[in-house]
mmCIF file of C-alpha atoms and ligand atoms in Angstrom:
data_model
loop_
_atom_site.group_PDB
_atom_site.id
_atom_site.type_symbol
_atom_site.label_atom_id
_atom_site.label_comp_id
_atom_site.label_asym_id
_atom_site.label_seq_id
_atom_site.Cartn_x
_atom_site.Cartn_y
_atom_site.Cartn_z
ATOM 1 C CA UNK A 1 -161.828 -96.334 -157.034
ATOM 2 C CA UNK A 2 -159.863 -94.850 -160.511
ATOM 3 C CA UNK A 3 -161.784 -95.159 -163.982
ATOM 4 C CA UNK A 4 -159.596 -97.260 -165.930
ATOM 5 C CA UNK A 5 -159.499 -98.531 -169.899
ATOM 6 C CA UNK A 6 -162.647 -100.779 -170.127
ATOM 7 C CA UNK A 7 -161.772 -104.498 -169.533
ATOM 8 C CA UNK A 8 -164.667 -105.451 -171.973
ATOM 9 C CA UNK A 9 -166.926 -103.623 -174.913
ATOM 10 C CA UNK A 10 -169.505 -105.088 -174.298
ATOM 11 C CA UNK A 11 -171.113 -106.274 -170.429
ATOM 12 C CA UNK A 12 -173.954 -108.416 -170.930
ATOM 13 C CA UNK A 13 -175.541 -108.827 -167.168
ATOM 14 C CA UNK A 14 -178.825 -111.575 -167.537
ATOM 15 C CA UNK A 15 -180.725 -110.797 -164.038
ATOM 16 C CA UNK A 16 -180.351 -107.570 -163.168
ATOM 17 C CA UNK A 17 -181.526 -108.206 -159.796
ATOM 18 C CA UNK A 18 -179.790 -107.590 -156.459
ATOM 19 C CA UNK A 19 -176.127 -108.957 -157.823
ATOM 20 C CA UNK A 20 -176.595 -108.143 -161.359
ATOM 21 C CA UNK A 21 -177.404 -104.756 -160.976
ATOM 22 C CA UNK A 22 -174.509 -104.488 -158.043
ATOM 23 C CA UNK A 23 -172.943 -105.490 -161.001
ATOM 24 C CA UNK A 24 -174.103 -103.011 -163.803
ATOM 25 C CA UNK A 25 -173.626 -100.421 -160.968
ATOM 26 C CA UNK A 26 -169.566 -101.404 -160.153
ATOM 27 C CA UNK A 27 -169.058 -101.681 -164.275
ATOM 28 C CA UNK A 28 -170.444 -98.422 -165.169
ATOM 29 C CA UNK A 29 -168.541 -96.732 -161.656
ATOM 30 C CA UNK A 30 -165.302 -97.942 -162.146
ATOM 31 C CA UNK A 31 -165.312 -97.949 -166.225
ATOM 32 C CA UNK A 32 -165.184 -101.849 -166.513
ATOM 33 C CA UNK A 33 -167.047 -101.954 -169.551
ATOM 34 C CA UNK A 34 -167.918 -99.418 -172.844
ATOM 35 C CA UNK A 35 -171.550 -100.797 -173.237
ATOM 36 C CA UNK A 36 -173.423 -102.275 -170.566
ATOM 37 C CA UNK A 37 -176.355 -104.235 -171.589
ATOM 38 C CA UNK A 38 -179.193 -106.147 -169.252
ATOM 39 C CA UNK A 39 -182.019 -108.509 -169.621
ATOM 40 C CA UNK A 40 -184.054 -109.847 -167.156
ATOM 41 C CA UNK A 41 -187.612 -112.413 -166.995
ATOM 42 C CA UNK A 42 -189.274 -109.754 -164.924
ATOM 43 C CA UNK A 43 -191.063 -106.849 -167.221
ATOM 44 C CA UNK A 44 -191.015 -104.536 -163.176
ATOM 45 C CA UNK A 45 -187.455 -105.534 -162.596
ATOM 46 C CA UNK A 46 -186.474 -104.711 -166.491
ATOM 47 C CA UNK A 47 -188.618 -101.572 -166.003
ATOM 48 C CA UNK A 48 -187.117 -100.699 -162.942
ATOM 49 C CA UNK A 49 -183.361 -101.481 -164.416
ATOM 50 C CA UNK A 50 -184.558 -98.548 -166.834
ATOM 51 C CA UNK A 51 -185.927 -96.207 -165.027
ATOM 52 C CA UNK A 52 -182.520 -96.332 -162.560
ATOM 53 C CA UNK A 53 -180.186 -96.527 -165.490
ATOM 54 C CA UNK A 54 -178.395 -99.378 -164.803
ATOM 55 C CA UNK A 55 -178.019 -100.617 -168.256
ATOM 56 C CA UNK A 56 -177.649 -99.112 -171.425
ATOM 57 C CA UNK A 57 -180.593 -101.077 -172.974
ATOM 58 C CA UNK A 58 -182.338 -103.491 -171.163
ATOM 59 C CA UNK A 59 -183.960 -106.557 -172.601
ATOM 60 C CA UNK A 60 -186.558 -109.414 -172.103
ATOM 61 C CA UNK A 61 -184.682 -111.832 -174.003
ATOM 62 C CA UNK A 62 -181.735 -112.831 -173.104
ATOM 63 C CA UNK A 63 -180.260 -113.940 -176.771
ATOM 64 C CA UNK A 64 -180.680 -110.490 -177.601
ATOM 65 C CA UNK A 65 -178.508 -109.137 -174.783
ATOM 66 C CA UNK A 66 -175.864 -111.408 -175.120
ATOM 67 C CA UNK A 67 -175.362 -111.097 -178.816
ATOM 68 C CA UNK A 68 -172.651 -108.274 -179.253
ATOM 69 C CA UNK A 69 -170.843 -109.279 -174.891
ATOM 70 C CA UNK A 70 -167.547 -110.127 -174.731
ATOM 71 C CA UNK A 71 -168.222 -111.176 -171.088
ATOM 72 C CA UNK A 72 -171.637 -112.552 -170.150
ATOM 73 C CA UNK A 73 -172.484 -112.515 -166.470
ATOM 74 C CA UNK A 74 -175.256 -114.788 -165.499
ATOM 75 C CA UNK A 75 -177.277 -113.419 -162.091
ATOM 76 C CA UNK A 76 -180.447 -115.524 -162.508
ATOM 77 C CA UNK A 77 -181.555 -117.906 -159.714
ATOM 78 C CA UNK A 78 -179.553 -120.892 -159.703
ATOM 79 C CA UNK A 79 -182.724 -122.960 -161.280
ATOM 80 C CA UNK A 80 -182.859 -121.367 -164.022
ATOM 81 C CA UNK A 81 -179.455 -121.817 -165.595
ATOM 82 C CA UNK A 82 -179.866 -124.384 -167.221
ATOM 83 C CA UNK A 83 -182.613 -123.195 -169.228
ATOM 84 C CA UNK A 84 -180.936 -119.556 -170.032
ATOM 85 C CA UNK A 85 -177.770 -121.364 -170.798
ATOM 86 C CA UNK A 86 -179.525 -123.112 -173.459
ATOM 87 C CA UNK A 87 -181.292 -120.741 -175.013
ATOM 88 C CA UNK A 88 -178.479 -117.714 -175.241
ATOM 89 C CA UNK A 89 -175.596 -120.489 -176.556
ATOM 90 C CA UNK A 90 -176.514 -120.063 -180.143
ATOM 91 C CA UNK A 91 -176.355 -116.678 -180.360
ATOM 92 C CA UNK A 92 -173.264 -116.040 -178.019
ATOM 93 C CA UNK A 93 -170.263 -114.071 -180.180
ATOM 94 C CA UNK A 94 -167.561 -116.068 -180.742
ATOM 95 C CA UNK A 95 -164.781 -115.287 -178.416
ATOM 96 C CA UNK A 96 -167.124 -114.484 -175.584
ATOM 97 C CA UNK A 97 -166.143 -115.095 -171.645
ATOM 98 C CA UNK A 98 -169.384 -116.755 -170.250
ATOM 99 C CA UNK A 99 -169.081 -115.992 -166.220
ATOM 100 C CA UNK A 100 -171.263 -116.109 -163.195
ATOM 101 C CA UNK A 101 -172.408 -115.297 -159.847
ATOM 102 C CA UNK A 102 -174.049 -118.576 -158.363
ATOM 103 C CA UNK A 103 -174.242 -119.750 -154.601
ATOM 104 C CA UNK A 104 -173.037 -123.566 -155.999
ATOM 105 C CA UNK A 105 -170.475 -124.113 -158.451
ATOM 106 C CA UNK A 106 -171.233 -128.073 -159.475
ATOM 107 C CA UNK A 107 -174.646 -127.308 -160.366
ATOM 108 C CA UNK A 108 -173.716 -123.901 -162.577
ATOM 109 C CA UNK A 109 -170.804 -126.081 -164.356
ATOM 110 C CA UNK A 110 -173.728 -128.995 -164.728
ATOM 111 C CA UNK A 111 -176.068 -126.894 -166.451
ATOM 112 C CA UNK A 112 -174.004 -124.215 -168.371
ATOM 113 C CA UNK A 113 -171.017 -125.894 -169.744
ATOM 114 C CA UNK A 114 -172.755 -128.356 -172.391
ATOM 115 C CA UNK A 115 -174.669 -125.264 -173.881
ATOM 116 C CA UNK A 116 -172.197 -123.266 -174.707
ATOM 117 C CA UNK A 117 -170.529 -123.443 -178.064
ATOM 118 C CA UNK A 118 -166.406 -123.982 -179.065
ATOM 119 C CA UNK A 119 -164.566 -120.690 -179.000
ATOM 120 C CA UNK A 120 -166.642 -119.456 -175.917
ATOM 121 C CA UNK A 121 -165.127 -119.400 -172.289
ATOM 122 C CA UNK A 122 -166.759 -120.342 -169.457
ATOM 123 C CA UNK A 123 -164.957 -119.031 -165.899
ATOM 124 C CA UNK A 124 -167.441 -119.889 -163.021
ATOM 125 C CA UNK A 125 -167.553 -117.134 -159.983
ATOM 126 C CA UNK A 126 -168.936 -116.445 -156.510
ATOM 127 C CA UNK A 127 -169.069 -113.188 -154.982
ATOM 128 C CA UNK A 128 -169.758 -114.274 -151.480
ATOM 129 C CA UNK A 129 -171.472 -111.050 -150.460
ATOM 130 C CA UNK A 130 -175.123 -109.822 -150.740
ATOM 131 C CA UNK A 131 -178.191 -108.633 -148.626
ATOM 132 C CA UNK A 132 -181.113 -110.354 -147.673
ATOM 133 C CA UNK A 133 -182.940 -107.474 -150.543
ATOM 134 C CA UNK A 134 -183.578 -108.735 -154.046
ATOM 135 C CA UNK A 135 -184.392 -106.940 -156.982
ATOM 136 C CA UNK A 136 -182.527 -103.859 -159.263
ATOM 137 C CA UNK A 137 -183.472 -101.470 -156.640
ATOM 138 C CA UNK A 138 -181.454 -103.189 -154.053
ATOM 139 C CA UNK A 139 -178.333 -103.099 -155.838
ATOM 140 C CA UNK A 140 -175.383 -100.902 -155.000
ATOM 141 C CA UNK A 141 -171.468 -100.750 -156.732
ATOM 142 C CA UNK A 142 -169.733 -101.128 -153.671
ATOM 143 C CA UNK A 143 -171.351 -104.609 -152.446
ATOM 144 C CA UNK A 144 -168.406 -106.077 -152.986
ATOM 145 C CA UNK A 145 -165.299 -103.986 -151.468
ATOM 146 C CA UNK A 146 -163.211 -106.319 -149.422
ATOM 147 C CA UNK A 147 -165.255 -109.226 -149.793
ATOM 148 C CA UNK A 148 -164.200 -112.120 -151.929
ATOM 149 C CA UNK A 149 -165.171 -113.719 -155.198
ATOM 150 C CA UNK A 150 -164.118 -117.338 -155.416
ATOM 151 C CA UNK A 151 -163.884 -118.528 -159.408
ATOM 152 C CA UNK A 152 -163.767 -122.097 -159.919
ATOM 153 C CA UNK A 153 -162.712 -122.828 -163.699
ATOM 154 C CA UNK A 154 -161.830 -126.162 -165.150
ATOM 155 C CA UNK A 155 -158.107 -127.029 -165.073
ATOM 156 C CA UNK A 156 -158.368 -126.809 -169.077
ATOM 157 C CA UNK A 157 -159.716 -123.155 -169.036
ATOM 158 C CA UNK A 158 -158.788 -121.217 -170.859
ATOM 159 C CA UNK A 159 -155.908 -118.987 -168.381
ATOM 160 C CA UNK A 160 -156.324 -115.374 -170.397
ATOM 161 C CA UNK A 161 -160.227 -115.425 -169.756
ATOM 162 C CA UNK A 162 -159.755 -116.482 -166.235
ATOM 163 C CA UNK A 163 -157.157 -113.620 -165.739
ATOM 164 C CA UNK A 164 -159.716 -111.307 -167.559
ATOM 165 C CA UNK A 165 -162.564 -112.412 -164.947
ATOM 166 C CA UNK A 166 -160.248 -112.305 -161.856
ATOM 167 C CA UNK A 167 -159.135 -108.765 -163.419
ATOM 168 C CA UNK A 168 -162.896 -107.465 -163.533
ATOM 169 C CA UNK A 169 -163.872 -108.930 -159.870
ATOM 170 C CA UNK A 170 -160.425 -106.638 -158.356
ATOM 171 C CA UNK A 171 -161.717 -103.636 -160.096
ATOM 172 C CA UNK A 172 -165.201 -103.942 -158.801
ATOM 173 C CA UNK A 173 -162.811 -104.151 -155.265
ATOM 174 C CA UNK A 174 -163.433 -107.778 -154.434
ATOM 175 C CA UNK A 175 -160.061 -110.239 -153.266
ATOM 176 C CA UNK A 176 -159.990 -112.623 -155.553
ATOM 177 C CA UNK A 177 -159.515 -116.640 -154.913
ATOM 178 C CA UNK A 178 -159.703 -119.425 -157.037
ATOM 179 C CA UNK A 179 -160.789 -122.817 -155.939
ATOM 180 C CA UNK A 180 -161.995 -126.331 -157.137
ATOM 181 C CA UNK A 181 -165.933 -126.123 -157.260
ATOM 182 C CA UNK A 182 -166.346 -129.451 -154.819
ATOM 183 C CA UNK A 183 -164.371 -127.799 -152.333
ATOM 184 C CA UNK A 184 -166.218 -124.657 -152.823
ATOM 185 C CA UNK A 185 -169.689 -125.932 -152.669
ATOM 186 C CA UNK A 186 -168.255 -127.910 -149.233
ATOM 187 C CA UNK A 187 -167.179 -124.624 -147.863
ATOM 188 C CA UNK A 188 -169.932 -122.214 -148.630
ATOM 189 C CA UNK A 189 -172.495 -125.263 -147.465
ATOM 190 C CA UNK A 190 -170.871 -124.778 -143.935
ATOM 191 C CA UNK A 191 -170.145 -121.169 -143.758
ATOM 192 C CA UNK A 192 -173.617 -120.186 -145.591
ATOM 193 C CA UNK A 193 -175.738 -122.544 -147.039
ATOM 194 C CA UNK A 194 -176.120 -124.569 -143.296
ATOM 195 C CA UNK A 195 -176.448 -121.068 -141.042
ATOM 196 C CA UNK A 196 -179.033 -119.814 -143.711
ATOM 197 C CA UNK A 197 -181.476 -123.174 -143.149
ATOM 198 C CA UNK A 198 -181.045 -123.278 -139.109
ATOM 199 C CA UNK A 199 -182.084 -119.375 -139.596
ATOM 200 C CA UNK A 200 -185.247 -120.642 -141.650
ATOM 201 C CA UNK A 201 -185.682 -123.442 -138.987
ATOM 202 C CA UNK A 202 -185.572 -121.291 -135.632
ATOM 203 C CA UNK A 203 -187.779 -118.719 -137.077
ATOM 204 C CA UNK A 204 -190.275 -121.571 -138.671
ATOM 205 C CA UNK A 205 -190.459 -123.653 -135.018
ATOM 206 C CA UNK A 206 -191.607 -120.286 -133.477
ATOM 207 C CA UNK A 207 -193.779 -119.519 -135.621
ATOM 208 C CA UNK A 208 -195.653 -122.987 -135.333
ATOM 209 C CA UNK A 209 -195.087 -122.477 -130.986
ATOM 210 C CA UNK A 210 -198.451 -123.300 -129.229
ATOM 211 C CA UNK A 211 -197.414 -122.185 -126.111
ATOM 212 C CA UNK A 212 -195.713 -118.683 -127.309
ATOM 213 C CA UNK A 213 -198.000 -116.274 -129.409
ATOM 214 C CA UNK A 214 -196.716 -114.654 -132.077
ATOM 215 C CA UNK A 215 -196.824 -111.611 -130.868
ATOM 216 C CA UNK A 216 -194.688 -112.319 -128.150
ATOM 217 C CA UNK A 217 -192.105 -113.994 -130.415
ATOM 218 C CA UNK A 218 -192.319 -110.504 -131.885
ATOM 219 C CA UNK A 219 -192.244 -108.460 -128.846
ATOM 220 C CA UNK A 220 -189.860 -109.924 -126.619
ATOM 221 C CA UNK A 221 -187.476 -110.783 -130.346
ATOM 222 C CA UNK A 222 -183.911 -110.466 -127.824
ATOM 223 C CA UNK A 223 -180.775 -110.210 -130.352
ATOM 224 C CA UNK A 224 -180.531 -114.614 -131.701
ATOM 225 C CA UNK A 225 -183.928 -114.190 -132.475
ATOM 226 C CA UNK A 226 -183.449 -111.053 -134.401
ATOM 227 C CA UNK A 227 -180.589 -111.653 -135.826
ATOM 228 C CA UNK A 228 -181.881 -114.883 -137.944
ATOM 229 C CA UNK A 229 -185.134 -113.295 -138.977
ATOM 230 C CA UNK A 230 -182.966 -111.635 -140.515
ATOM 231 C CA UNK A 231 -181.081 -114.131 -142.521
ATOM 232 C CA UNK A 232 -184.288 -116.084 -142.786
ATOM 233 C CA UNK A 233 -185.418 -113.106 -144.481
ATOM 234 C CA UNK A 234 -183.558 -113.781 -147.638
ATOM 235 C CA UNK A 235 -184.706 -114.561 -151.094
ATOM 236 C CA UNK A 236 -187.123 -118.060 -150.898
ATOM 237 C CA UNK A 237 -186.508 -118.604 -154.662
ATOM 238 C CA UNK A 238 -182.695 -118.104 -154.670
ATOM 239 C CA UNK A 239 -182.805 -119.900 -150.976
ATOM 240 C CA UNK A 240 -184.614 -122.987 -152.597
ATOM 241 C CA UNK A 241 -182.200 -123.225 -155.176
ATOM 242 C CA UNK A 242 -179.270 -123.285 -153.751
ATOM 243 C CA UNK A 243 -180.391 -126.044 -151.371
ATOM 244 C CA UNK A 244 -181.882 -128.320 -154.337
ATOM 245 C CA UNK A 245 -178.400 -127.729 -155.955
ATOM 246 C CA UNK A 246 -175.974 -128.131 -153.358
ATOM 247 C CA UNK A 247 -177.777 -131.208 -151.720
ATOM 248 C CA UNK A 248 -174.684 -133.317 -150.865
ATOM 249 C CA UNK A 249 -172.589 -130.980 -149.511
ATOM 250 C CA UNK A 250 -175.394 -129.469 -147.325
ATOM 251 C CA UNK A 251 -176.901 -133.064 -146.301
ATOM 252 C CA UNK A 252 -172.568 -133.990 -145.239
ATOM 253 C CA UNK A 253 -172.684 -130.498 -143.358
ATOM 254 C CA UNK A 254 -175.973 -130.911 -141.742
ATOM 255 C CA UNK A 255 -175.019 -134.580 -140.735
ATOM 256 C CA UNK A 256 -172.038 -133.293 -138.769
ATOM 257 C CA UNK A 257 -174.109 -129.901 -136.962
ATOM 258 C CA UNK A 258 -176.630 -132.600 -135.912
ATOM 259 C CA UNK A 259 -174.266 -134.729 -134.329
ATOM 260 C CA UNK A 260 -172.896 -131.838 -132.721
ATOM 261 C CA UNK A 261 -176.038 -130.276 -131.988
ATOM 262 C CA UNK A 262 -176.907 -133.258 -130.333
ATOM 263 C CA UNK A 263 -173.649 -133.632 -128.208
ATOM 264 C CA UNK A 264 -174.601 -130.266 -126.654
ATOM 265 C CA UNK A 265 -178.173 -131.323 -125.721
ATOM 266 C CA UNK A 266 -176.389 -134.202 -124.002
ATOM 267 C CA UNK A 267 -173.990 -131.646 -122.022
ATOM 268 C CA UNK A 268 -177.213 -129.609 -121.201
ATOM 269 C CA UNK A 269 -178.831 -132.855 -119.753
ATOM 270 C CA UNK A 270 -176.322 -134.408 -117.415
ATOM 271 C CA UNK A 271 -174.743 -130.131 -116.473
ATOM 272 C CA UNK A 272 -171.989 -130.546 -118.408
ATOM 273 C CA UNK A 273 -170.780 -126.928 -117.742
ATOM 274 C CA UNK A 274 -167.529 -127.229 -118.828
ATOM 275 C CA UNK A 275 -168.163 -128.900 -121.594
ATOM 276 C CA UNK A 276 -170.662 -125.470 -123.052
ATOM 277 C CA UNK A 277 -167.697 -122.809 -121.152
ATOM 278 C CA UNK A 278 -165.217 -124.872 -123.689
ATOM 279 C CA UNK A 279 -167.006 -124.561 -126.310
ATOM 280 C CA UNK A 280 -168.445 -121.079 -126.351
ATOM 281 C CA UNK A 281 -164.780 -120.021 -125.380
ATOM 282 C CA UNK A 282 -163.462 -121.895 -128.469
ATOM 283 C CA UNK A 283 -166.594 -119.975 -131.073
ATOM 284 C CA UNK A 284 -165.325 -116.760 -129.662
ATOM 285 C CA UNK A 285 -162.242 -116.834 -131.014
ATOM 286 C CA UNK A 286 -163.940 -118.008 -134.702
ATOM 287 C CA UNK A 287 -165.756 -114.515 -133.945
ATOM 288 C CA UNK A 288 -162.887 -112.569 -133.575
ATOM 289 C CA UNK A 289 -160.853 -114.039 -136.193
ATOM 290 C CA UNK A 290 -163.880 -112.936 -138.537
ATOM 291 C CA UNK A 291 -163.454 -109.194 -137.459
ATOM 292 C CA UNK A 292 -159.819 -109.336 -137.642
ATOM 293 C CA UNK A 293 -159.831 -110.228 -141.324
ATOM 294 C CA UNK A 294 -162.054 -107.621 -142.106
ATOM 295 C CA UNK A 295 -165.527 -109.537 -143.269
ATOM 296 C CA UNK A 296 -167.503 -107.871 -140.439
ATOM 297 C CA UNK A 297 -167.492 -104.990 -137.680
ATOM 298 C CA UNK A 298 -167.106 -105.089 -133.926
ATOM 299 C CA UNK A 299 -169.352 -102.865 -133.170
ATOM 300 C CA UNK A 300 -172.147 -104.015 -130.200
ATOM 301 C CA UNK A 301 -175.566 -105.369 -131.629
ATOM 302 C CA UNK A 302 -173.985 -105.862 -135.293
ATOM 303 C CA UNK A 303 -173.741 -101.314 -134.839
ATOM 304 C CA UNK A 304 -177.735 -101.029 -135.302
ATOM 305 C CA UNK A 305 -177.873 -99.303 -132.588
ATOM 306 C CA UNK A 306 -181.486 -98.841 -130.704
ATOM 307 C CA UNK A 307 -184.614 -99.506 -133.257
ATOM 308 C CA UNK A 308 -185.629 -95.765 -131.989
ATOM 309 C CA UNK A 309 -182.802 -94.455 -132.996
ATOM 310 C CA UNK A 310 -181.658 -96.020 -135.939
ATOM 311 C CA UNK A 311 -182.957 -94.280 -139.537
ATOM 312 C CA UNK A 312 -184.295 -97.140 -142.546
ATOM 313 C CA UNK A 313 -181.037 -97.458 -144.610
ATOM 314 C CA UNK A 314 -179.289 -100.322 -146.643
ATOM 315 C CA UNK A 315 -179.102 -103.575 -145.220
ATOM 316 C CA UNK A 316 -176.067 -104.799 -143.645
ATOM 317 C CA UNK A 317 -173.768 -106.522 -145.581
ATOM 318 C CA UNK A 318 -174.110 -110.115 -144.930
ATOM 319 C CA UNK A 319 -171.951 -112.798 -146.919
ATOM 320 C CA UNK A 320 -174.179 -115.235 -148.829
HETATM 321 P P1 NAP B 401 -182.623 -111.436 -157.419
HETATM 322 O O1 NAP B 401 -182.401 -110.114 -156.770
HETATM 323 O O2 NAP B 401 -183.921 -112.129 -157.232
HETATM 324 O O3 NAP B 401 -182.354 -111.259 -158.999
HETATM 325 C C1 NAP B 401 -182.513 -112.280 -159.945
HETATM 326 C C2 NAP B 401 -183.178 -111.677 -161.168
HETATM 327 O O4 NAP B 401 -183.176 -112.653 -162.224
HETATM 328 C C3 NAP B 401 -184.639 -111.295 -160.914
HETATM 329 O O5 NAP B 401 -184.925 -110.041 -161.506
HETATM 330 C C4 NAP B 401 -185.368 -112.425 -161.606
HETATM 331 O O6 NAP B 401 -186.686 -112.069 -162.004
HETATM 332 C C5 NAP B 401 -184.480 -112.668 -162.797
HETATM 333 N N1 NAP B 401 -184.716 -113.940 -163.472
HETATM 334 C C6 NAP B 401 -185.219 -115.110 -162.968
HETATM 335 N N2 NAP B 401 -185.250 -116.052 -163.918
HETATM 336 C C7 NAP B 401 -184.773 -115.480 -165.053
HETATM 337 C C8 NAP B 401 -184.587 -115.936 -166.390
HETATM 338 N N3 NAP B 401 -184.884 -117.190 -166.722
HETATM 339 N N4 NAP B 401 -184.094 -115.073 -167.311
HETATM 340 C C9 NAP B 401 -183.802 -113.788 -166.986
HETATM 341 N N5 NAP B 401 -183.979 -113.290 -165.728
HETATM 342 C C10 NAP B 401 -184.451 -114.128 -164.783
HETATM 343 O O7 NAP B 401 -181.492 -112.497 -156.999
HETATM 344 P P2 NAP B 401 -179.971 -112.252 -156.538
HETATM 345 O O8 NAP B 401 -179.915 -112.176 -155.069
HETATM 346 O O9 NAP B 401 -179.380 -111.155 -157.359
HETATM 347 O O10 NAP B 401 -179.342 -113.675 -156.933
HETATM 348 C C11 NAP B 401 -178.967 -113.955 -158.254
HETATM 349 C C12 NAP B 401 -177.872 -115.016 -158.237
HETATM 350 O O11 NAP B 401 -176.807 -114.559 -157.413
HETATM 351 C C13 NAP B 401 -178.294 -116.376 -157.691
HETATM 352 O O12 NAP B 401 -177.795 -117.397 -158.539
HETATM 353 C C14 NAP B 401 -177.623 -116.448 -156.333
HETATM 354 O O13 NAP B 401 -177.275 -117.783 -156.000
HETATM 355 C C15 NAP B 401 -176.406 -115.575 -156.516
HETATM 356 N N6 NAP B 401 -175.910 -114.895 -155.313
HETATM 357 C C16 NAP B 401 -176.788 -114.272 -154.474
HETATM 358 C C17 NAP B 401 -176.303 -113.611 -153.349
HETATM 359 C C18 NAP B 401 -177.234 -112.932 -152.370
HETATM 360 O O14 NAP B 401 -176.876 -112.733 -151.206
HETATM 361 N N7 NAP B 401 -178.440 -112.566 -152.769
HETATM 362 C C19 NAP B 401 -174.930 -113.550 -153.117
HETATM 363 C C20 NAP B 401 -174.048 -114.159 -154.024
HETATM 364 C C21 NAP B 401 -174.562 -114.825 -155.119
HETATM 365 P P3 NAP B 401 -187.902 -112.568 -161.020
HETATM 366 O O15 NAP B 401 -187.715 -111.838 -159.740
HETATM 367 O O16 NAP B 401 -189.145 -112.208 -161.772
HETATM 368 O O17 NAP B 401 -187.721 -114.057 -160.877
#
C-alpha cells in the first residue's frame, strides 16, 4: 500500500495488544501517523511493544500517552473502558479524535462518552477481524485488508472527525461502514458473539464427557471439533467482556438459536430428513455467499492442509 501525508501527528494506541499493535504496525507501514505513541497495563506487553518497535515510546500510563494524540485509539478489553476513559479525559489535547476498536458499541459509548471533555471527538469503531492470539507479538499491519471496520458515531458527531477515522481505517486497507451501535451490537451478537459461546460450549461439554476420555476427544478431534477449539481458543478476558457487555443482544440471539436448535432435535427424533437436507442445503449457500464476498477462502479444510505437513505460522484470519 503507498506512504501517504500522515493523517495525524500524533497516534496514541492504549493496549498495544493483538489490535493495537496491528494497529501501530498499519500506522507506521502505510505513514498514517508522524509519532506513534503506546501505553499498555502490562510491564511484558509494554516491554515487548519495545523491544519490537511498535511505538515510538511506550508508556504505563495512559494520561501520559495520550497527552500530545490527535487521534486516541483505545484497544483495551472492553471492561476496562470505563476506567481508562476516566482517567486519560483530563489530560486529552483539545481537539483530539477519541476512537476505538471494541467488540460492542453500546457499552464503549456507555463508558467513554461522559469522560471525555468539550472540544474532544469521540467516533466509535469495530474492525471485525482478529486471531484467536493476543498480545504485541501477535500483531501484524495487514490484519485488516479487505475486512471491514464498522464506526458507529452519534448522529451529532462531529462529520470531519468521522471522515478523518473512516479515512485512517481505508488506509490501513479495511472497507469501511457506518452503522447505528444497537444494530451493530445485534449483528455482531449473531455473526460472532453467539458462534464464539457455542464454540466455548461444545468444547466445555467434552471436556466434562464421562463416557469419552480426553484423550480421545483429542485423538479422534474430526474437522467441527477442530475447528471450534479453535475459536474457543480465543482471549477469556476479551471473551468475558464482550458477553457481560453485549448481554441483550446475545440473550435475543441465543433465544432464537435455541428455538432453532431445538426444532432440529425434533426433526432428528421423528426422521425428519427433509426437513435437515432443507436446511443444510439452505446454510450452504450462506457458505458460499461468504467466499464470494471475499471474507474467507475456499480452499478444503479452511487450506491447513495435513497437520504433518503444515509448518507453525500465523493464525488464520478469523472475523471477531
Ligand atoms: P489483547 O491482545 O489482550 O490486548 C489488550 C491489551 O490491553 C493487553 O496488553 C492488556 O494487558 C492491555 N490492557 C488491559 N487493561 C488495560 C488498561 N486498563 N490500560 C492499559 N492497557 C490495558 O486484546 P485484543 O485482542 O487486542 O483486544 C483488544 C480490544 O479489541 C477489545 O476491546 C476487543 O473487544 C477488541 N477486538 C478484538 C478482536 C480480536 O479478535 N481479538 C477483534 C476486534 C476487536 P493485559 O494482557 O495485562 O491485560
Amino acid at each position: 500500500m503507498p506512504a501517504q501525508q500522515p493523517l495525524f501527528e500524533t497516534l496514541a494506541v492504549i493496549g498495544i495488544g493483538l489490535i493495537g499493535s496491528s494497529i501501530a504496525r498499519a500506522a507506521r507501514e502505510y505513514g498514517l501517523a508522524r509519532q506513534i505513541v503506546a501505553a499498555d497495563a502490562s510491564e511484558p506487553h509494554r516491554r515487548q511493544a519495545t523491544e519490537l518497535g511498535l511505538a515510538d515510546a511506550v508508556y504505563g500510563d495512559a494520561a501520559e500517552a495520550v497527552k500530545d494524540a490527535d487521534l486516541v485509539m483505545l484497544c483495551v478489553p472492553l471492561g476496562a473502558y470505563a476506567a481508562v476513559a476516566a482517567h486519560i479525559g483530563p489530560a486529552l489535547k483539545p481537539g483530539a479524535i477519541v476512537s476505538d476498536v471494541g467488540s460492542c458499541k453500546q457499552s464503549v459509548i456507555r463508558d467513554v462518552s461522559p469522560h471525555l471533555p468539550a472540544g474532544c471527538t469521540f467516533v466509535p469503531g469495530h474492525p471485525v477481524a482478529g486471531t484467536e492470539h493476543s498480545g504485541p507479538a501477535a500483531g501484524f499491519a495487514a490484519l485488516f485488508h479487505g475486512r471491514w471496520c464498522i464506526l458507529t458515531p452519534e448522529p451529532e458527531t462531529e462529520a470531519a472527525a468521522v471522515e478523518k477515522v473512516r479515512a485512517f481505517w481505508a488506509a490501513c486497507g479495511s472497507k469501511v461502514e457506518q452503522m447505528e451501535p444497537h444494530h451493530h451490537d445485534l449483528v455482531l451478537a449473531i455473526t460472532s458473539h453467539v458462534p464464539h459461546l457455542i464454540a466455548y460450549n461444545i468444547v466445555g461439554t467434552a471436556d466434562d464427557l464421562e463416557t469419552v476420555t480426553e484423550s480421545e476427544v483429542i485423538k479422534y478431534s474430526a474437522g467441527g471439533f477442530r475447528d471450534f477449539t479453535r475459536i474457543a481458543a480465543s482471549d477469556p478476558t476479551m471473551w468475558r467482556d464482550v458477553f457481560l457487555n453485549n448481554r441483550e443482544a446475545v440473550l435475543e440471539m441465543l433465544g432464537r438459536f435455541t428455538e432453532d436448535l431445538i426444532a432440529l432435535q425434533r426433526a432428528i427424533r421423528w426422521g425428519e430428513g427433509d426437513a435437515l437436507f432443507d436446511l443444510f442445503t439452505r446454510t450452504r449457500t450462506i457458505r458460499r455467499a461468504i467466499i464470494d464476498a471475499g471474507q474467507e477462502t475456499n480452499a478444503p479444510d479452511f487450506g491447513r492442509g495435513s497437520a504433518a505437513t503444515v509448518a507453525p505460522g500465523p493464525a488464520a484470519p478469523k472475523t471477531d
